[in-house]
Short mmCIF file of C-alpha atoms in Angstrom, two decimals:
data_model
loop_
_atom_site.label_atom_id
_atom_site.label_comp_id
_atom_site.label_asym_id
_atom_site.label_seq_id
_atom_site.Cartn_x
_atom_site.Cartn_y
_atom_site.Cartn_z
CA UNK I 8 83.09 -26.76 80.04
CA UNK I 9 85.60 -26.01 82.72
CA UNK I 10 85.35 -22.52 84.25
CA UNK I 11 88.53 -20.32 83.70
CA UNK I 12 89.97 -19.56 87.01
CA UNK I 13 90.88 -15.98 87.93
CA UNK I 14 94.72 -15.09 87.64
CA UNK I 15 96.28 -12.62 89.84
CA UNK I 16 96.83 -9.38 88.32
CA UNK I 17 100.05 -7.52 88.28
CA UNK I 18 98.44 -5.23 91.07
CA UNK I 19 97.64 -8.36 93.04
CA UNK I 20 101.27 -9.64 92.87
CA UNK I 21 102.56 -5.98 93.73
CA UNK I 22 100.36 -6.11 96.89
CA UNK I 23 101.69 -9.32 98.00
CA UNK I 24 105.15 -8.34 97.43
CA UNK I 25 104.46 -5.22 99.44
CA UNK I 26 102.50 -6.89 102.34
CA UNK I 27 103.76 -10.48 102.48
CA UNK I 28 105.48 -12.02 105.24
CA UNK I 29 108.93 -10.41 105.84
CA UNK I 30 111.83 -12.82 105.60
CA UNK I 31 115.59 -12.28 105.74
CA UNK I 32 117.07 -13.42 102.47
CA UNK I 33 119.76 -15.39 104.07
CA UNK I 34 116.93 -17.41 106.09
CA UNK I 35 115.03 -17.95 102.87
CA UNK I 36 118.22 -19.13 101.03
CA UNK I 37 119.66 -21.40 103.87
CA UNK I 38 116.75 -22.33 105.97
CA UNK I 39 113.32 -22.21 104.45
CA UNK I 40 114.05 -23.53 101.07
CA UNK I 41 116.50 -26.41 102.06
CA UNK I 42 114.06 -27.42 104.75
CA UNK I 43 111.04 -27.57 102.44
CA UNK I 44 113.01 -29.34 99.82
CA UNK I 45 113.99 -32.03 102.43
CA UNK I 46 110.27 -32.27 103.73
CA UNK I 47 108.78 -32.79 100.17
CA UNK I 48 111.78 -35.09 99.43
CA UNK I 49 110.76 -37.15 102.23
CA UNK I 50 106.99 -37.02 101.72
CA UNK I 51 107.23 -38.17 98.03
CA UNK I 52 109.92 -40.52 98.69
CA UNK I 53 112.00 -38.91 95.92
CA UNK I 54 115.22 -41.04 95.22
CA UNK I 55 117.27 -39.50 92.19
CA UNK I 56 119.72 -41.70 90.03
CA UNK I 57 122.75 -39.43 90.06
CA UNK I 58 123.82 -41.15 86.67
CA UNK I 59 120.71 -39.75 84.78
CA UNK I 60 120.61 -36.09 84.27
CA UNK I 61 117.04 -35.88 83.13
CA UNK I 62 114.69 -38.35 84.77
CA UNK I 63 112.62 -40.46 82.52
CA UNK I 64 110.73 -42.67 85.19
CA UNK I 65 107.19 -41.50 84.82
CA UNK I 66 106.55 -42.15 88.48
CA UNK I 67 109.57 -40.27 89.53
CA UNK I 68 108.39 -37.41 87.15
CA UNK I 69 104.98 -37.26 88.82
CA UNK I 70 106.50 -37.25 92.38
CA UNK I 71 108.89 -34.38 91.33
CA UNK I 72 105.95 -32.45 89.80
CA UNK I 73 103.64 -32.98 92.78
CA UNK I 74 106.44 -32.11 95.26
CA UNK I 75 107.40 -28.98 93.20
CA UNK I 76 103.74 -27.70 93.28
CA UNK I 77 103.36 -28.29 97.01
CA UNK I 78 106.68 -26.41 97.68
CA UNK I 79 105.53 -23.51 95.47
CA UNK I 80 102.11 -23.13 97.30
CA UNK I 81 103.84 -23.62 100.76
CA UNK I 82 106.93 -21.36 100.35
CA UNK I 83 105.81 -18.86 97.79
CA UNK I 84 108.23 -16.72 95.92
CA UNK I 85 110.78 -14.51 97.48
CA UNK I 86 110.80 -10.88 96.41
CA UNK I 87 114.34 -9.46 97.04
CA UNK I 88 113.40 -5.99 96.54
CA UNK I 89 110.90 -5.91 99.52
CA UNK I 90 112.36 -8.84 101.40
CA UNK I 91 108.68 -10.19 101.60
CA UNK I 92 107.26 -13.62 100.29
CA UNK I 93 104.56 -13.56 97.55
CA UNK I 94 102.14 -16.34 98.03
CA UNK I 95 99.89 -18.07 95.41
CA UNK I 96 97.01 -20.34 96.12
CA UNK I 97 97.26 -23.85 94.53
CA UNK I 98 94.13 -23.02 92.30
CA UNK I 99 96.20 -19.96 90.85
CA UNK I 100 99.17 -21.97 90.10
CA UNK I 101 97.15 -24.83 88.29
CA UNK I 102 94.98 -22.16 86.52
CA UNK I 103 98.49 -20.51 85.41
CA UNK I 104 99.60 -24.11 84.22
CA UNK I 105 96.37 -24.66 82.29
CA UNK I 106 96.24 -21.46 80.60
CA UNK I 107 100.07 -21.18 79.81
CA UNK I 108 100.67 -20.68 75.94
CA UNK I 109 101.31 -23.92 74.07
CA UNK I 110 103.70 -22.48 71.81
CA UNK I 111 105.47 -19.01 70.89
CA UNK I 112 107.84 -17.77 68.09
CA UNK I 113 111.32 -17.00 68.82
CA UNK I 114 113.17 -14.89 66.23
CA UNK I 115 112.06 -13.42 62.97
CA UNK I 116 111.94 -14.18 59.17
CA UNK I 117 114.24 -17.19 58.33
CA UNK I 118 115.58 -17.38 61.81
CA UNK I 119 112.14 -17.72 63.47
CA UNK I 120 111.48 -20.90 65.50
CA UNK I 121 108.27 -22.27 66.91
CA UNK I 122 109.20 -23.00 70.59
CA UNK I 123 106.87 -25.68 72.01
CA UNK I 124 106.78 -27.91 75.18
CA UNK I 125 108.85 -31.05 74.73
CA UNK I 126 108.48 -34.34 76.66
CA UNK I 127 111.38 -36.47 77.63
CA UNK I 128 110.12 -38.81 74.92
CA UNK I 129 109.86 -36.25 72.25
CA UNK I 130 111.37 -36.85 68.87
CA UNK I 131 111.53 -33.25 67.86
CA UNK I 132 114.91 -31.62 68.23
CA UNK I 133 115.29 -28.99 71.00
CA UNK I 134 115.90 -25.28 70.38
CA UNK I 135 119.64 -24.81 70.82
CA UNK I 136 120.75 -21.49 72.54
CA UNK I 137 124.18 -20.45 72.29
CA UNK I 138 126.21 -17.59 73.80
CA UNK I 139 128.21 -16.68 77.02
CA UNK I 140 124.85 -16.66 78.87
CA UNK I 141 125.65 -13.67 81.28
CA UNK I 142 129.26 -14.21 81.70
CA UNK I 143 131.42 -11.15 81.73
CA UNK I 144 133.03 -10.37 78.18
CA UNK I 145 135.78 -7.83 77.63
CA UNK I 146 134.89 -4.78 75.44
CA UNK I 147 137.31 -5.51 72.58
CA UNK I 148 136.04 -9.06 72.16
CA UNK I 149 132.44 -8.77 72.90
CA UNK I 150 131.36 -8.57 69.29
CA UNK I 151 133.61 -11.35 67.93
CA UNK I 152 132.49 -13.74 70.87
CA UNK I 153 128.89 -13.43 69.83
CA UNK I 154 129.61 -13.64 66.21
CA UNK I 155 131.44 -16.95 66.68
CA UNK I 156 128.11 -18.32 68.32
CA UNK I 157 125.98 -16.73 65.56
CA UNK I 158 127.90 -18.41 62.91
CA UNK I 159 127.37 -21.78 64.14
CA UNK I 160 124.78 -23.66 62.22
CA UNK I 161 123.48 -25.69 65.33
CA UNK I 162 122.69 -22.48 67.25
CA UNK I 163 119.14 -21.21 66.86
CA UNK I 164 119.23 -18.35 69.30
CA UNK I 165 121.59 -16.21 71.46
CA UNK I 166 121.87 -15.87 75.08
CA UNK I 167 124.37 -12.92 75.35
CA UNK I 168 127.11 -12.06 77.80
CA UNK I 169 127.63 -8.86 79.68
CA UNK I 170 130.20 -6.13 79.15
CA UNK I 171 132.92 -6.07 81.80
CA UNK I 172 133.43 -2.51 81.05
CA UNK I 173 131.83 0.19 79.17
CA UNK I 174 134.04 2.76 77.47
CA UNK I 175 136.66 1.65 79.91
CA UNK I 176 134.52 2.04 82.94
CA UNK I 177 132.85 -0.05 85.18
CA UNK I 178 129.00 -0.18 84.40
CA UNK I 179 127.90 0.02 88.09
CA UNK I 180 124.19 -0.38 88.94
CA UNK I 181 122.07 2.94 88.69
CA UNK I 182 124.81 4.79 86.77
CA UNK I 183 124.75 6.18 83.14
CA UNK I 184 127.50 3.61 82.27
CA UNK I 185 124.98 0.77 83.22
CA UNK I 186 122.38 1.99 80.66
CA UNK I 187 125.07 2.49 78.11
CA UNK I 188 126.39 -0.97 78.59
CA UNK I 189 122.95 -2.54 78.24
CA UNK I 190 122.28 -0.57 74.94
CA UNK I 191 125.74 -1.57 73.54
CA UNK I 192 125.38 -5.27 74.59
CA UNK I 193 121.98 -5.40 72.38
CA UNK I 194 123.48 -3.52 69.45
CA UNK I 195 126.58 -5.44 69.24
CA UNK I 196 124.83 -8.77 69.51
CA UNK I 197 122.35 -7.71 66.61
CA UNK I 198 125.51 -6.57 64.69
CA UNK I 199 127.11 -9.98 65.46
CA UNK I 200 124.05 -11.73 63.92
CA UNK I 201 124.10 -9.56 60.81
CA UNK I 202 127.95 -10.13 60.26
CA UNK I 203 127.03 -13.91 60.63
CA UNK I 204 124.35 -13.85 58.01
CA UNK I 205 121.75 -14.68 60.82
CA UNK I 206 119.71 -11.49 60.97
CA UNK I 207 116.54 -11.95 63.06
CA UNK I 208 117.87 -14.55 65.51
CA UNK I 209 116.04 -14.60 68.71
CA UNK I 210 117.86 -12.74 71.61
#
């Protein structure tokens, strides 16, 4: 039996975010990541077919996986809040993959969907998420927009938009308007689902 590796705790990740290498965000975005991507593209001789959105060549899929794994271990993850890099070992990454859940339930009641990993050869239909997906929506149309998505039978779950204004005010971060906007968004999306007869849809 294979031993289960140790996963980093939330405290481990916090300490790494607090003590990791200090990197400027622009250097991360425009130097470190592009240079690493170029490095591993060349290492694994990755050539993408621009006419194919989702790669189906098993050899190319393996190359992309290995390049991504190497890049994650090499670069780590950037923490914007601290401006530092959180590093993970290869064993930690592989352990996380090995122990990831093989399914989860999204939604409740008759709107519940069992979400499982899908390979490109899968005959199972994908879960369809509908919604403005983080796009700004006006206060007066927010409810109607989300109801229009919930009414579509093909849509399984909702990915909501964001309110442009709350009570006519800009919901700036770290203000009461931001909290009110977030609360209002959740309540209105749930109301939109109820009006569409889709109470319990995943959000």
